XYZ file of C-alpha atoms in Angstrom:
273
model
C 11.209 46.916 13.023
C 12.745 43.412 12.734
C 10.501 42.743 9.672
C 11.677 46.008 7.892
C 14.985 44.439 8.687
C 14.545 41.326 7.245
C 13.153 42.708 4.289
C 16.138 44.856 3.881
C 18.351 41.876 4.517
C 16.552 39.884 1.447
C 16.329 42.604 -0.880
C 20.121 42.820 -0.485
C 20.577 39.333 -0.930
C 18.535 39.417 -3.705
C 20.688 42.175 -5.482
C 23.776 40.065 -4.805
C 22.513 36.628 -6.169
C 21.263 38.496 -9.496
C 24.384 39.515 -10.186
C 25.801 36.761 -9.710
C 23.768 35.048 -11.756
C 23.643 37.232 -14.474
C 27.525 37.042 -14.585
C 26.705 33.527 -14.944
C 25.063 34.238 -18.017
C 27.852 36.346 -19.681
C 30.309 33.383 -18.811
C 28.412 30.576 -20.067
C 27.578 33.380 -23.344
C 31.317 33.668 -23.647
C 32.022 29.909 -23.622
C 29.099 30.160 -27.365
C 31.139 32.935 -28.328
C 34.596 31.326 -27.901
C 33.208 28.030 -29.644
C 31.729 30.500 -32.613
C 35.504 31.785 -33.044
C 37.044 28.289 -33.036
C 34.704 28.082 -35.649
C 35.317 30.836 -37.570
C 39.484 29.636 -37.170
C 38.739 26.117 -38.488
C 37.155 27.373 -41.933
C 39.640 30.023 -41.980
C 37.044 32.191 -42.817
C 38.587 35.293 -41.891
C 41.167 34.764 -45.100
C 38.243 34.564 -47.132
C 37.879 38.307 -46.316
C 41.197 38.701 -46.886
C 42.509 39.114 -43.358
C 46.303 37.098 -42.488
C 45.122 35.452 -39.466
C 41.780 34.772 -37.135
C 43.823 37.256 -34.453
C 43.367 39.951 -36.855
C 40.169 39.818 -38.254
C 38.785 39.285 -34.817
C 40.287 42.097 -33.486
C 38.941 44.561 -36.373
C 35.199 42.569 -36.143
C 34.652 43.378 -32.237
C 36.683 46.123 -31.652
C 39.101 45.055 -29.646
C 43.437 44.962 -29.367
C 45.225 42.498 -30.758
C 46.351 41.284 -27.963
C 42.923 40.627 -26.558
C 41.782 39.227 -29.815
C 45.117 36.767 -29.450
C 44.217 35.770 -25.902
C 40.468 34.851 -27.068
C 41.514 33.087 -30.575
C 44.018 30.872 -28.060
C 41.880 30.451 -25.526
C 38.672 29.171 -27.967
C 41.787 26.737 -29.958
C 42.268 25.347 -26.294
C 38.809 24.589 -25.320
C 38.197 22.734 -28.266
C 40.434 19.941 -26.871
C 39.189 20.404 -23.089
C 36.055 19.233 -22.301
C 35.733 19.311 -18.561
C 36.657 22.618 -18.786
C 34.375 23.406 -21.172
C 31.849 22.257 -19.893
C 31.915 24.244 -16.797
C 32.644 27.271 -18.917
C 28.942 26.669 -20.333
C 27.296 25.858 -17.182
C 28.593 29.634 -16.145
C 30.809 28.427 -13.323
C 34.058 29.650 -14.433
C 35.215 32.952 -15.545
C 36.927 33.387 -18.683
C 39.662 34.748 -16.614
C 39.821 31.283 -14.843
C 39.360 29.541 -18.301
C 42.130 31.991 -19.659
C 44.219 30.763 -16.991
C 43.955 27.442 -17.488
C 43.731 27.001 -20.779
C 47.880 27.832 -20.607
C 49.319 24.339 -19.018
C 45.575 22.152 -19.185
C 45.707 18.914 -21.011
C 43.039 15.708 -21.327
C 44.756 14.620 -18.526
C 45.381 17.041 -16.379
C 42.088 19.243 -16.873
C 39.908 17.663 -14.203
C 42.602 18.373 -11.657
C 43.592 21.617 -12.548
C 39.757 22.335 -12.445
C 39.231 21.053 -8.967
C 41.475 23.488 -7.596
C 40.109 26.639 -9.910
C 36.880 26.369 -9.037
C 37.771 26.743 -4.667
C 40.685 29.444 -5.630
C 40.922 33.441 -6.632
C 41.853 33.869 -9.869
C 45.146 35.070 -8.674
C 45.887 32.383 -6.527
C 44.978 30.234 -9.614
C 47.435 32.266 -11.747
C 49.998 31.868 -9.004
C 49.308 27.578 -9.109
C 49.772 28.000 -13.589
C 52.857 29.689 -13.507
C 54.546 27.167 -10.952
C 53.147 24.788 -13.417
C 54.428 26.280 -16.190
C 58.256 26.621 -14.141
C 57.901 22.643 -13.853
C 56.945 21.560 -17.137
C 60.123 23.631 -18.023
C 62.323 20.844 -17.656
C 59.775 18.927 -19.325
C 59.458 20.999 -22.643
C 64.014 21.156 -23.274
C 63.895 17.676 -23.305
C 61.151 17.554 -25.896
C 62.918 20.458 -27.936
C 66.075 18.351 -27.510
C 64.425 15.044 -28.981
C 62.334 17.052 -31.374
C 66.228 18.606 -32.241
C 67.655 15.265 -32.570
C 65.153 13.532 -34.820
C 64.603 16.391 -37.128
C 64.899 14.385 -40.552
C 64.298 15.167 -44.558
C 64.362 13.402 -47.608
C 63.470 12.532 -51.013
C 63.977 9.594 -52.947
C 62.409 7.937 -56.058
C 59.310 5.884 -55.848
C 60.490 3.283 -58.752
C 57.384 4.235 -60.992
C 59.172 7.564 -62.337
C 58.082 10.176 -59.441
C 59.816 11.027 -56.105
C 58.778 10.819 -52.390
C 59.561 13.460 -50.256
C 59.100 12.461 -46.323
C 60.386 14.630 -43.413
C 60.118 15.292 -39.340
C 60.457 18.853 -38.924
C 60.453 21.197 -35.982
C 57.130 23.199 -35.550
C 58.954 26.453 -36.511
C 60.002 25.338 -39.908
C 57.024 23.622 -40.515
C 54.889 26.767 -40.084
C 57.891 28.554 -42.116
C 57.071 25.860 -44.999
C 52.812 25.966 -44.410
C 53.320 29.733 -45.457
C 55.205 29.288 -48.613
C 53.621 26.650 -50.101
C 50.176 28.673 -49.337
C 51.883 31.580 -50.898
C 53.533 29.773 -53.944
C 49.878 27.979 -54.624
C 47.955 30.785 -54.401
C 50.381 32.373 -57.137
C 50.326 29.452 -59.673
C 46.541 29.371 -59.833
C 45.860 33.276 -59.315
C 44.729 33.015 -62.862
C 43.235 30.019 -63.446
C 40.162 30.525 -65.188
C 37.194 29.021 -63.231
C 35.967 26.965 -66.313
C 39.667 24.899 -66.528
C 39.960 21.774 -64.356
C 40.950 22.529 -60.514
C 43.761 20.731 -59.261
C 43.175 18.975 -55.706
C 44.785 20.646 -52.853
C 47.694 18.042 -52.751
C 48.190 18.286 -56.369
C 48.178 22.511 -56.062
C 50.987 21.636 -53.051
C 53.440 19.624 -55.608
C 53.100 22.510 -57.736
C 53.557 25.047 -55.580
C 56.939 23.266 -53.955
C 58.436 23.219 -57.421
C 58.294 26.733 -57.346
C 59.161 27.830 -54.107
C 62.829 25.525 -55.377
C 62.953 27.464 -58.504
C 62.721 30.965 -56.390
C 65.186 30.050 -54.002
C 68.036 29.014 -56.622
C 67.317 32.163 -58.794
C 67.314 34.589 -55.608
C 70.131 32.808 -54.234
C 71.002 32.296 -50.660
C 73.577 34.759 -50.298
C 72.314 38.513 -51.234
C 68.984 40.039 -51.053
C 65.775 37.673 -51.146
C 62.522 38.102 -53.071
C 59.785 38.014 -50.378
C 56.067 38.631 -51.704
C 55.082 41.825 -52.278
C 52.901 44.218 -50.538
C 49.631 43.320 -48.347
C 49.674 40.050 -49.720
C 52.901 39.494 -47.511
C 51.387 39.600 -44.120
C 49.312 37.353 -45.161
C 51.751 34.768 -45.366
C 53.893 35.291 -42.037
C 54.232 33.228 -39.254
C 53.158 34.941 -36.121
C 54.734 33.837 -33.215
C 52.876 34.614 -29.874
C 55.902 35.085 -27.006
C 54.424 36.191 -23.564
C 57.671 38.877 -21.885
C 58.715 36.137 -19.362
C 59.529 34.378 -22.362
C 62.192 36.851 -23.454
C 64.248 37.059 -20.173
C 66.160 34.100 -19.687
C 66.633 34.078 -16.232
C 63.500 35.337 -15.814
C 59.866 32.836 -15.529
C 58.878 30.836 -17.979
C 56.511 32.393 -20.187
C 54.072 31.045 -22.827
C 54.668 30.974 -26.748
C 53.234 29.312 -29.640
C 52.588 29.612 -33.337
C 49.175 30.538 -34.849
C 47.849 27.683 -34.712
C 48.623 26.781 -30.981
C 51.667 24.510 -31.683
C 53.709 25.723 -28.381
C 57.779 26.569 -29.375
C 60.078 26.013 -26.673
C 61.495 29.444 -24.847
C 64.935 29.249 -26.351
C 64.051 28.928 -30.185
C 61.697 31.942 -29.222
C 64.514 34.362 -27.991
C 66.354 33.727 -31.311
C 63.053 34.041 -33.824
């Protein structure tokens, strides 16, 4: 009787470790499949095939929302610049939900810490500890918008050899703003360029491209009715903001948002884009 007992007992623990260690699989799976998409950002491959961001050709190639697909394409950015976390994302002891988690207030420097406590806590008591870190880098991330605010700076002057410099500080926004249209205002100039005739480097297809984006502007004016890019090709050159709900209240939590490519905007510039 006892040994039919104990044989129970192990089978059962048997059936418990296996999944556990299968799960362990999936996670440290995950953490290849996460690297595979930071990938996939980095060579902006998904524009290739004609899609406007990694978020939405992700989200067509596995079948998932876009909000999922968001929430992986951030996470796998993140990682890239977290290797303790990483790490134990590979060795299957922590969940993507943990990693998820995470991955919203970690830094180089803080990663090790905020790792020490995830892997003893629930994944809601870790999501409890990020958004009370989150509430104190608040104060943190105003006075960074206010310096960023302050030393905002643009201007062009001439070189002395017949050209002009251009140099500039701008806020992440308007920097993404600017990304966009010179990508859009290149990708017009040389839309016809015949493949025999001598490519310009990227920086050289960039001083083009800002020449026109001037001569738009003064013939569409700033006053009346613009002259944005024309069908599908103009999703292709928006800038997606990602603003978690919190985000919108302003008395409410402090919620997370950033641009495509990770750059975090502060919660106030948010509520007015």
């Amino acid at each position: 009787m006892m040994d039919r007992e104990a044989m129970e007992s192990d089978a059962r623990q048997e059936r418990m470790d296996r999944v556990a260690v299968l799960y362990g699989e999936i996670t440290a799976a995950t953490r290849e499949f996460l690297r595979a998409v930071a990938e996939c950002d980095e060579h902006r491959d998904w524009a290739e095939v004609g899609f406007a961001s990694c978020i939405d050709w992700l989200a067509w190639r596995i079948g998932v929302s876009r909000m999922t697909a968001s929430e992986k394409v951030r996470t796998a950015r993140s990682l890239e610049s977290l290797p303790v976390i990483s790490d134990a994302m590979s060795l299957g002891e922590l969940s993507f939900s943990k990693v998820r988690a995470l991955t919203r207030v970690a830094t180089p420097e803080s990663e090790a810490e905020l790792l020490a406590f995830a892997r003893a806590a629930s994944t809601a008591s870790l999501e409890r500890l990020v958004r009370g870190w989150k509430t104190m880098d608040r104060a943190g991330e105003q006075h960074v918008e206010r310096l960023r605010h302050r030393t905002r700076s643009f201007s062009i002057f001439p070189d002395g050899e017949g050209m002009y410099l251009v140099r500039g500080r701008l806020t992440p926004e308007v920097a993404a703003v600017l990304k966009r249209a010179i990508e859009a205002a290149s990708d017009a100039l040389y839309a016809g360029t015949a493949q025999d005739d001598e490519p310009a480097d990227p920086e050289q297809r960039r001083a083009e491209a800002v020449g026109l984006i001037a001569e738009r502007a003064l013939v569409g004016g700033f006053g009346g009715e613009g002259m944005p890019v024309s069908g599908s090709r103009a999703e292709r050159y928006q800038v997606v903001l990602h603003v978690e709900p919190a985000t919108l209240r302003a008395d409410g939590e402090p919620g997370m948002s950033e641009l495509e490519d990770g750059t975090r905007v502060s919660a106030e510039n948010s509520r007015f884009s």
